[in-house]
Amino acid sequence: MKITRFTLYLVASAAFSMASTFAQAETIKVGVIATFSGPNAIWGKQFREAIDVYVAQHGDEVSGHKVQFIYKDVGGPNADASKAAAQELLVREGVKYLAGFDFTPNAVAVAPLTKQAKVPAVIFNAATSSINKQSDFFLRTSFTLTQLAQPAAEWAAKNGAKKVVTAVSDYNPGIDAETAFSASFEKNGGAVLEKIRMPLQTNDFAPFMQRIKSSGADTVFTFLPVGPATFAFTKAYNENGLKAAGISFLGGGETDETTLDALGDQAIGLVTAYHYSDAHDSALNKSFLAKLQELHPGSRANMASIGAYDGAELIYRMIKAAGSDGVKAIEAAKGMEWESPRGPVKMDPVSRTVVQNVYLRRVEKGADGKLVNREFATVPNVPDLGFNP
Ligand code: PHB
């Protein structure tokens, strides 16, 4: 073959277009940091199963990029382990997105790294308002305690509560819950008799129940991290006779779907203000639950599932808009809105936490004998009320 300038041009342009195809169609890795071992291992399980559902429904390719999720266990609330996991994911694995973060300290610990690496970090749960102030690369698909506690307080004040004791786990999200609830409840004419802070690591709530019982309160408002603590607190509320004494219960994650069956009938009637119930009546929720059953038979969806499912949605949307460019991805994410199995959500461009409905729910036994959090009132489109830019 005679080599002309034209042949050279063809060869060069073919090589160039192949190279640019390869550059475009990269594998984009997403590092998911969560708890997969120990007493709080339910978090990692729920996150991973929901991502499985999302990928089964939407495929593992976005705009020609293959998306690969890589999971790292940090064994519970552990800031050092979370930071080390993020470092390894960024440096060794070259992840372009971080995600997961069940406990607040685990999210806070990676804030400097997300800024250095300019890598978006999608928080599937950690719910202290101030987290997102610590890095512009945080986006949150879960909720904040402030977002829930204010609607809870307003509902309580309107529905006969006059004297409340707050009882929260003594760390950042608990303090957010206590602060937001108290301010709003007092503004609406109620009195907060006592503010009890309980150690994060305890599962012995009997002494606190005695304090609540003798306080003269008509209602206890509580926050604890979903898991063994919420289960033990709710059980103690019944076993120490608070329910029998007529002290109303108002919480959030204490009737979580993953512990509800084990709580049994003692949970019936408990009221919570929350952003997701697996009994939410929508076609999208039903298809989500059906796929979860197909992939992980016997598993029950909860708020962690929905944080991860919408987190995957947000990551896919960012990849579609910006590939692996973290700065562009964050800008693109601001203001995005979509329908979630929980209802409509929108990424608030300022707080970078989803704006969403907050539902008042009551535990009921469904027709099939299963206990569910039945939504009975909706406070629409609530932003993170605790974010001060
Ligand atoms: C948190 O640490 O921010 C946290 C953990 C568990 C929850 C809610 C919030 O259920």
CSV table of C-alpha atoms and ligand atoms in Angstrom, one decimal:
chain,number,residue,atom,x,y,z
A,1,MET,CA,0.0,0.0,0.0
A,2,LYS,CA,1.2,3.4,-0.9
A,3,ILE,CA,1.5,5.6,2.2
A,4,THR,CA,0.2,9.0,1.4
A,5,ARG,CA,-0.4,11.9,3.7
A,6,PHE,CA,-4.0,11.0,3.6
A,7,THR,CA,-3.4,7.4,4.9
A,8,LEU,CA,-1.3,8.8,7.7
A,9,TYR,CA,-4.1,11.2,8.5
A,10,LEU,CA,-6.6,8.3,8.6
A,11,VAL,CA,-4.4,6.2,10.9
A,12,ALA,CA,-3.7,9.1,13.2
A,13,SER,CA,-7.4,10.1,13.4
A,14,ALA,CA,-8.5,6.5,14.0
A,15,ALA,CA,-5.9,6.3,16.9
A,16,PHE,CA,-7.1,9.6,18.3
A,17,SER,CA,-10.7,8.6,18.2
A,18,MET,CA,-9.9,5.3,19.9
A,19,ALA,CA,-8.0,7.1,22.6
A,20,SER,CA,-10.7,9.6,23.2
A,21,THR,CA,-13.3,6.7,23.3
A,22,PHE,CA,-11.2,5.0,26.0
A,23,ALA,CA,-10.8,8.3,27.9
A,24,GLN,CA,-14.6,8.8,27.9
A,25,ALA,CA,-15.6,5.3,28.7
A,26,GLU,CA,-13.8,4.9,32.0
A,27,THR,CA,-14.8,2.7,34.9
A,28,ILE,CA,-16.0,5.1,37.6
A,29,LYS,CA,-15.5,3.7,41.1
A,30,VAL,CA,-17.7,4.6,44.0
A,31,GLY,CA,-16.3,3.9,47.5
A,32,VAL,CA,-19.0,3.0,50.0
A,33,ILE,CA,-17.9,3.5,53.6
A,34,ALA,CA,-20.2,1.8,56.2
A,35,THR,CA,-20.6,-0.6,59.0
A,36,PHE,CA,-20.7,-4.2,57.9
A,37,SER,CA,-19.6,-5.9,61.1
A,38,GLY,CA,-20.4,-5.8,64.8
A,39,PRO,CA,-23.7,-4.8,66.5
A,40,ASN,CA,-24.5,-2.1,63.9
A,41,ALA,CA,-23.8,-4.3,60.8
A,42,ILE,CA,-27.4,-3.8,59.7
A,43,TRP,CA,-26.4,-0.4,58.2
A,44,GLY,CA,-23.9,-1.9,55.6
A,45,LYS,CA,-26.4,-4.7,54.8
A,46,GLN,CA,-29.2,-2.2,54.1
A,47,PHE,CA,-27.0,0.1,52.0
A,48,ARG,CA,-25.6,-2.7,49.9
A,49,GLU,CA,-28.9,-4.4,49.3
A,50,ALA,CA,-30.5,-1.1,48.2
A,51,ILE,CA,-27.6,-0.4,45.8
A,52,ASP,CA,-28.1,-4.0,44.4
A,53,VAL,CA,-31.8,-3.1,43.7
A,54,TYR,CA,-30.8,0.2,42.1
A,55,VAL,CA,-28.2,-1.4,39.8
A,56,ALA,CA,-30.6,-4.3,38.9
A,57,GLN,CA,-33.2,-1.8,37.8
A,58,HIS,CA,-30.9,0.7,36.1
A,59,GLY,CA,-27.9,-1.3,34.9
A,60,ASP,CA,-24.2,-0.7,35.7
A,61,GLU,CA,-23.5,1.7,32.9
A,62,VAL,CA,-24.1,5.4,32.8
A,63,SER,CA,-23.4,7.3,29.5
A,64,GLY,CA,-20.9,4.6,28.5
A,65,HIS,CA,-19.1,4.6,31.9
A,66,LYS,CA,-19.1,1.4,33.9
A,67,VAL,CA,-20.0,2.1,37.5
A,68,GLN,CA,-18.3,0.0,40.2
A,69,PHE,CA,-19.2,0.1,43.9
A,70,ILE,CA,-16.5,-0.8,46.3
A,71,TYR,CA,-17.5,-1.5,50.0
A,72,LYS,CA,-15.3,-0.8,53.1
A,73,ASP,CA,-16.3,-1.8,56.6
A,74,VAL,CA,-15.5,0.6,59.5
A,75,GLY,CA,-17.2,-1.5,62.2
A,76,GLY,CA,-19.4,1.2,63.8
A,77,PRO,CA,-19.1,4.8,64.8
A,78,ASN,CA,-15.3,5.2,64.3
A,79,ALA,CA,-13.9,8.4,62.9
A,80,ASP,CA,-10.3,7.0,62.5
A,81,ALA,CA,-11.4,3.9,60.6
A,82,SER,CA,-13.6,6.0,58.3
A,83,LYS,CA,-10.8,8.4,57.5
A,84,ALA,CA,-8.4,5.5,56.8
A,85,ALA,CA,-11.0,3.8,54.6
A,86,ALA,CA,-11.5,7.0,52.6
A,87,GLN,CA,-7.8,7.5,52.1
A,88,GLU,CA,-7.4,4.0,50.9
A,89,LEU,CA,-10.3,4.3,48.5
A,90,LEU,CA,-9.1,7.6,47.1
A,91,VAL,CA,-5.4,6.7,46.8
A,92,ARG,CA,-5.3,3.0,46.1
A,93,GLU,CA,-8.6,2.4,44.3
A,94,GLY,CA,-8.9,5.8,42.7
A,95,VAL,CA,-12.6,6.2,43.5
A,96,LYS,CA,-14.2,9.3,42.0
A,97,TYR,CA,-17.2,9.3,44.4
A,98,LEU,CA,-17.5,8.5,48.1
A,99,ALA,CA,-20.7,7.4,49.7
A,100,GLY,CA,-22.3,5.6,52.7
A,101,PHE,CA,-21.6,7.2,56.2
A,102,ASP,CA,-24.0,5.8,58.7
A,103,PHE,CA,-22.8,7.6,61.8
A,104,THR,CA,-22.1,11.3,62.0
A,105,PRO,CA,-18.5,11.0,63.2
A,106,ASN,CA,-17.7,8.8,60.2
A,107,ALA,CA,-18.8,11.5,57.8
A,108,VAL,CA,-17.2,14.4,59.7
A,109,ALA,CA,-13.8,12.5,59.6
A,110,VAL,CA,-13.7,12.6,55.8
A,111,ALA,CA,-14.6,16.3,55.2
A,112,PRO,CA,-10.9,17.5,54.7
A,113,LEU,CA,-10.2,14.6,52.3
A,114,THR,CA,-13.3,15.3,50.1
A,115,LYS,CA,-12.1,18.9,49.8
A,116,GLN,CA,-8.5,17.9,49.0
A,117,ALA,CA,-9.5,15.3,46.4
A,118,LYS,CA,-12.5,17.3,45.1
A,119,VAL,CA,-14.5,14.2,45.3
A,120,PRO,CA,-18.3,14.3,46.0
A,121,ALA,CA,-19.3,12.3,49.1
A,122,VAL,CA,-23.0,11.2,49.2
A,123,ILE,CA,-24.2,10.7,52.8
A,124,PHE,CA,-26.7,7.9,52.9
A,125,ASN,CA,-27.5,8.5,56.6
A,126,ALA,CA,-25.4,10.7,59.0
A,127,ALA,CA,-27.9,13.3,60.1
A,128,THR,CA,-26.3,16.1,62.0
A,129,SER,CA,-27.1,19.4,60.2
A,130,SER,CA,-23.6,20.9,60.6
A,131,ILE,CA,-21.8,18.0,58.7
A,132,ASN,CA,-22.5,19.7,55.3
A,133,LYS,CA,-20.9,22.9,56.4
A,134,GLN,CA,-17.6,21.1,56.8
A,135,SER,CA,-17.2,20.4,53.1
A,136,ASP,CA,-18.8,21.7,49.9
A,137,PHE,CA,-18.4,18.2,48.6
A,138,PHE,CA,-21.0,16.6,50.9
A,139,LEU,CA,-24.5,15.8,49.5
A,140,ARG,CA,-27.1,14.1,51.8
A,141,THR,CA,-29.9,11.8,50.6
A,142,SER,CA,-31.1,10.9,54.1
A,143,PHE,CA,-32.5,13.5,56.4
A,144,THR,CA,-31.4,15.7,59.4
A,145,LEU,CA,-32.7,15.5,62.9
A,146,THR,CA,-33.7,19.1,62.7
A,147,GLN,CA,-35.8,18.4,59.6
A,148,LEU,CA,-37.8,15.8,61.7
A,149,ALA,CA,-37.8,17.2,65.2
A,150,GLN,CA,-39.5,20.5,64.3
A,151,PRO,CA,-42.5,18.9,62.6
A,152,ALA,CA,-42.6,16.4,65.5
A,153,ALA,CA,-42.8,19.2,68.0
A,154,GLU,CA,-45.4,21.1,66.1
A,155,TRP,CA,-47.6,18.0,65.8
A,156,ALA,CA,-47.2,17.2,69.5
A,157,ALA,CA,-48.1,20.8,70.6
A,158,LYS,CA,-51.3,20.6,68.4
A,159,ASN,CA,-52.3,17.2,69.7
A,160,GLY,CA,-52.4,17.6,73.4
A,161,ALA,CA,-48.8,17.4,74.6
A,162,LYS,CA,-48.1,20.0,77.2
A,163,LYS,CA,-45.1,18.7,79.2
A,164,VAL,CA,-42.3,16.8,77.5
A,165,VAL,CA,-39.1,15.2,78.6
A,166,THR,CA,-36.5,14.9,75.8
A,167,ALA,CA,-34.2,11.8,76.0
A,168,VAL,CA,-31.5,11.6,73.3
A,169,SER,CA,-28.2,9.8,72.7
A,170,ASP,CA,-25.4,12.1,73.8
A,171,TYR,CA,-23.7,13.0,70.5
A,172,ASN,CA,-24.2,15.4,67.7
A,173,PRO,CA,-27.5,14.2,66.1
A,174,GLY,CA,-29.1,13.7,69.5
A,175,ILE,CA,-28.2,17.3,70.5
A,176,ASP,CA,-29.6,18.6,67.2
A,177,ALA,CA,-32.9,16.7,67.9
A,178,GLU,CA,-33.1,18.0,71.5
A,179,THR,CA,-32.4,21.6,70.4
A,180,ALA,CA,-34.8,21.7,67.5
A,181,PHE,CA,-37.6,19.9,69.4
A,182,SER,CA,-37.3,22.0,72.5
A,183,ALA,CA,-37.2,25.3,70.7
A,184,SER,CA,-40.2,24.5,68.5
A,185,PHE,CA,-42.2,22.9,71.3
A,186,GLU,CA,-41.7,25.9,73.6
A,187,LYS,CA,-42.5,28.3,70.8
A,188,ASN,CA,-45.8,26.5,70.4
A,189,GLY,CA,-46.7,26.9,74.0
A,190,GLY,CA,-45.4,23.6,75.5
A,191,ALA,CA,-42.9,23.1,78.4
A,192,VAL,CA,-39.8,21.0,78.3
A,193,LEU,CA,-39.4,19.7,81.8
A,194,GLU,CA,-36.0,17.9,81.5
A,195,LYS,CA,-33.4,17.2,78.8
A,196,ILE,CA,-31.9,13.8,79.3
A,197,ARG,CA,-28.7,12.9,77.4
A,198,MET,CA,-27.9,9.2,77.4
A,199,PRO,CA,-24.5,7.6,76.6
A,200,LEU,CA,-24.2,6.5,72.9
A,201,GLN,CA,-23.0,3.1,73.8
A,202,THR,CA,-25.6,2.1,76.5
A,203,ASN,CA,-28.4,-0.4,76.0
A,204,ASP,CA,-29.6,-0.1,79.6
A,205,PHE,CA,-32.4,2.4,79.7
A,206,ALA,CA,-34.2,1.5,82.9
A,207,PRO,CA,-32.6,4.3,85.0
A,208,PHE,CA,-33.7,6.9,82.4
A,209,MET,CA,-37.2,5.4,82.3
A,210,GLN,CA,-37.5,6.0,86.1
A,211,ARG,CA,-36.5,9.7,85.6
A,212,ILE,CA,-39.0,10.2,82.8
A,213,LYS,CA,-41.8,8.5,84.8
A,214,SER,CA,-41.2,10.6,87.9
A,215,SER,CA,-40.9,13.9,85.9
A,216,GLY,CA,-44.6,14.5,85.5
A,217,ALA,CA,-44.3,14.6,81.7
A,218,ASP,CA,-47.2,13.6,79.5
A,219,THR,CA,-44.8,12.8,76.6
A,220,VAL,CA,-41.3,11.6,76.0
A,221,PHE,CA,-39.5,12.7,72.8
A,222,THR,CA,-36.5,10.7,71.9
A,223,PHE,CA,-33.7,10.2,69.4
A,224,LEU,CA,-31.3,7.2,69.3
A,225,PRO,CA,-29.3,5.8,66.4
A,226,VAL,CA,-31.3,3.0,64.7
A,227,GLY,CA,-30.1,-0.4,65.9
A,228,PRO,CA,-29.7,-2.1,69.2
A,229,ALA,CA,-30.2,1.2,71.1
A,230,THR,CA,-33.6,2.0,69.5
A,231,PHE,CA,-34.8,-1.5,70.1
A,232,ALA,CA,-33.7,-1.5,73.8
A,233,PHE,CA,-35.1,2.0,74.5
A,234,THR,CA,-38.5,1.1,73.0
A,235,LYS,CA,-38.6,-2.2,74.9
A,236,ALA,CA,-37.7,-0.4,78.2
A,237,TYR,CA,-40.5,2.2,77.6
A,238,ASN,CA,-43.0,-0.6,77.8
A,239,GLU,CA,-41.3,-2.8,80.4
A,240,ASN,CA,-40.9,0.1,82.8
A,241,GLY,CA,-44.6,0.9,82.7
A,242,LEU,CA,-44.4,4.3,80.9
A,243,LYS,CA,-47.0,3.3,78.4
A,244,ALA,CA,-49.2,2.0,81.2
A,245,ALA,CA,-48.7,5.3,83.0
A,246,GLY,CA,-50.1,7.2,80.0
A,247,ILE,CA,-46.8,8.8,79.0
A,248,SER,CA,-47.0,9.2,75.2
A,249,PHE,CA,-44.0,8.2,73.0
A,250,LEU,CA,-42.8,10.4,70.2
A,251,GLY,CA,-39.7,9.5,68.2
A,252,GLY,CA,-38.2,8.8,64.8
A,253,GLY,CA,-36.2,5.6,64.1
A,254,GLU,CA,-37.3,3.7,67.2
A,255,THR,CA,-39.9,1.8,65.2
A,256,ASP,CA,-37.5,1.1,62.4
A,257,GLU,CA,-38.7,-1.7,60.0
A,258,THR,CA,-35.6,-3.8,60.8
A,259,THR,CA,-36.4,-4.0,64.5
A,260,LEU,CA,-40.2,-3.7,64.4
A,261,ASP,CA,-40.9,-7.4,64.0
A,262,ALA,CA,-38.8,-8.2,67.0
A,263,LEU,CA,-40.5,-5.5,69.1
A,264,GLY,CA,-43.8,-7.2,68.4
A,265,ASP,CA,-47.2,-6.0,69.5
A,266,GLN,CA,-45.7,-3.7,72.3
A,267,ALA,CA,-44.9,-1.3,69.4
A,268,ILE,CA,-48.5,-0.9,68.4
A,269,GLY,CA,-49.6,2.7,68.7
A,270,LEU,CA,-46.1,4.3,68.9
A,271,VAL,CA,-46.0,7.6,67.0
A,272,THR,CA,-42.9,8.8,65.1
A,273,ALA,CA,-42.1,11.6,62.6
A,274,TYR,CA,-39.9,10.3,59.8
A,275,HIS,CA,-39.1,10.5,56.1
A,276,TYR,CA,-39.7,6.8,55.1
A,277,SER,CA,-42.0,4.0,55.9
A,278,ASP,CA,-41.9,0.8,53.9
A,279,ALA,CA,-45.7,1.0,54.0
A,280,HIS,CA,-45.5,4.2,51.9
A,281,ASP,CA,-48.3,3.9,49.3
A,282,SER,CA,-46.7,4.5,45.9
A,283,ALA,CA,-46.0,2.5,42.7
A,284,LEU,CA,-42.3,3.3,42.9
A,285,ASN,CA,-42.1,2.1,46.5
A,286,LYS,CA,-43.9,-1.1,45.6
A,287,SER,CA,-41.5,-1.8,42.7
A,288,PHE,CA,-38.5,-1.1,44.9
A,289,LEU,CA,-39.8,-3.5,47.6
A,290,ALA,CA,-40.6,-6.2,45.0
A,291,LYS,CA,-37.1,-6.1,43.5
A,292,LEU,CA,-35.6,-6.1,47.1
A,293,GLN,CA,-37.6,-9.3,47.8
A,294,GLU,CA,-36.5,-10.8,44.5
A,295,LEU,CA,-32.8,-10.2,45.2
A,296,HIS,CA,-32.7,-10.5,49.0
A,297,PRO,CA,-35.7,-12.6,50.1
A,298,GLY,CA,-36.9,-11.9,53.6
A,299,SER,CA,-35.1,-8.5,53.8
A,300,ARG,CA,-37.1,-5.5,54.9
A,301,ALA,CA,-36.5,-2.0,53.6
A,302,ASN,CA,-35.9,0.9,56.1
A,303,MET,CA,-34.6,4.5,56.0
A,304,ALA,CA,-31.0,3.3,55.4
A,305,SER,CA,-32.2,1.4,52.3
A,306,ILE,CA,-33.8,4.5,50.9
A,307,GLY,CA,-30.9,6.8,51.7
A,308,ALA,CA,-28.7,4.4,49.7
A,309,TYR,CA,-31.2,3.9,46.9
A,310,ASP,CA,-31.6,7.7,46.3
A,311,GLY,CA,-27.8,8.1,46.9
A,312,ALA,CA,-27.2,5.7,43.9
A,313,GLU,CA,-29.8,7.7,41.9
A,314,LEU,CA,-27.9,10.9,42.7
A,315,ILE,CA,-24.5,9.4,41.8
A,316,TYR,CA,-25.8,8.1,38.5
A,317,ARG,CA,-27.3,11.5,37.7
A,318,MET,CA,-24.0,13.2,38.6
A,319,ILE,CA,-22.0,10.8,36.4
A,320,LYS,CA,-24.4,11.4,33.5
A,321,ALA,CA,-23.9,15.2,34.0
A,322,ALA,CA,-20.2,15.3,34.8
A,323,GLY,CA,-18.5,11.9,34.4
A,324,SER,CA,-15.7,11.8,37.0
A,325,ASP,CA,-15.3,15.6,37.4
A,326,GLY,CA,-16.2,16.1,41.1
A,327,VAL,CA,-16.5,19.9,40.9
A,328,LYS,CA,-18.9,19.8,38.0
A,329,ALA,CA,-20.8,16.9,39.6
A,330,ILE,CA,-21.5,18.9,42.7
A,331,GLU,CA,-22.7,21.9,40.7
A,332,ALA,CA,-25.0,19.6,38.6
A,333,ALA,CA,-26.4,18.0,41.7
A,334,LYS,CA,-27.7,21.2,43.2
A,335,GLY,CA,-31.4,21.6,42.6
A,336,MET,CA,-31.9,18.0,41.1
A,337,GLU,CA,-35.3,16.6,41.9
A,338,TRP,CA,-36.8,13.2,41.4
A,339,GLU,CA,-39.4,10.8,42.8
A,340,SER,CA,-38.1,8.5,45.5
A,341,PRO,CA,-39.8,5.5,47.0
A,342,ARG,CA,-40.4,7.8,50.0
A,343,GLY,CA,-42.1,10.6,47.9
A,344,PRO,CA,-40.7,13.6,46.1
A,345,VAL,CA,-37.2,14.8,46.9
A,346,LYS,CA,-35.1,17.7,45.8
A,347,MET,CA,-31.4,18.4,46.4
A,348,ASP,CA,-31.4,21.7,48.2
A,349,PRO,CA,-28.7,23.8,46.4
A,350,VAL,CA,-27.7,25.6,49.7
A,351,SER,CA,-27.8,22.9,52.4
A,352,ARG,CA,-27.1,20.0,50.0
A,353,THR,CA,-29.6,17.9,52.0
A,354,VAL,CA,-32.8,16.6,50.4
A,355,VAL,CA,-36.0,18.6,50.8
A,356,GLN,CA,-38.7,16.0,51.4
A,357,ASN,CA,-42.0,15.2,53.1
A,358,VAL,CA,-42.0,14.4,56.8
A,359,TYR,CA,-44.7,11.9,57.7
A,360,LEU,CA,-46.4,11.4,61.1
A,361,ARG,CA,-46.8,7.6,61.5
A,362,ARG,CA,-48.4,5.2,64.0
A,363,VAL,CA,-47.4,1.6,64.3
A,364,GLU,CA,-50.3,-0.6,63.3
A,365,LYS,CA,-50.9,-4.3,62.4
A,366,GLY,CA,-51.5,-4.7,58.7
A,367,ALA,CA,-54.1,-7.0,57.2
A,368,ASP,CA,-51.3,-9.6,56.8
A,369,GLY,CA,-50.5,-9.4,60.5
A,370,LYS,CA,-47.2,-7.5,59.8
A,371,LEU,CA,-46.5,-4.5,61.9
A,372,VAL,CA,-46.1,-1.3,59.8
A,373,ASN,CA,-45.4,2.4,60.3
A,374,ARG,CA,-48.7,3.8,58.9
A,375,GLU,CA,-48.4,7.3,57.6
A,376,PHE,CA,-51.4,9.4,58.9
A,377,ALA,CA,-50.3,13.0,58.2
A,378,THR,CA,-47.8,14.7,55.8
A,379,VAL,CA,-45.7,17.8,56.4
A,380,PRO,CA,-44.7,18.5,52.7
A,381,ASN,CA,-41.3,19.6,51.4
A,382,VAL,CA,-39.4,20.2,54.6
A,383,PRO,CA,-35.8,21.4,54.1
A,384,ASP,CA,-33.0,20.9,56.5
A,385,LEU,CA,-34.2,23.5,59.1
A,386,GLY,CA,-30.9,23.4,61.0
A,387,PHE,CA,-28.5,24.5,58.2
A,388,ASN,CA,-27.0,27.9,58.8
A,389,PRO,CA,-24.7,28.7,55.8
B,1,PHB,C1,-26.0,9.7,63.0
B,1,PHB,O1,-24.9,9.4,63.6
B,1,PHB,O2,-26.0,10.8,62.4
B,1,PHB,C2,-27.2,8.9,63.0
B,1,PHB,C3,-27.0,7.5,63.2
B,1,PHB,C4,-28.1,6.7,63.3
B,1,PHB,C5,-29.4,7.2,63.0
B,1,PHB,C6,-29.6,8.6,62.8
B,1,PHB,C7,-28.4,9.4,62.8
B,1,PHB,O3,-30.5,6.4,63.1
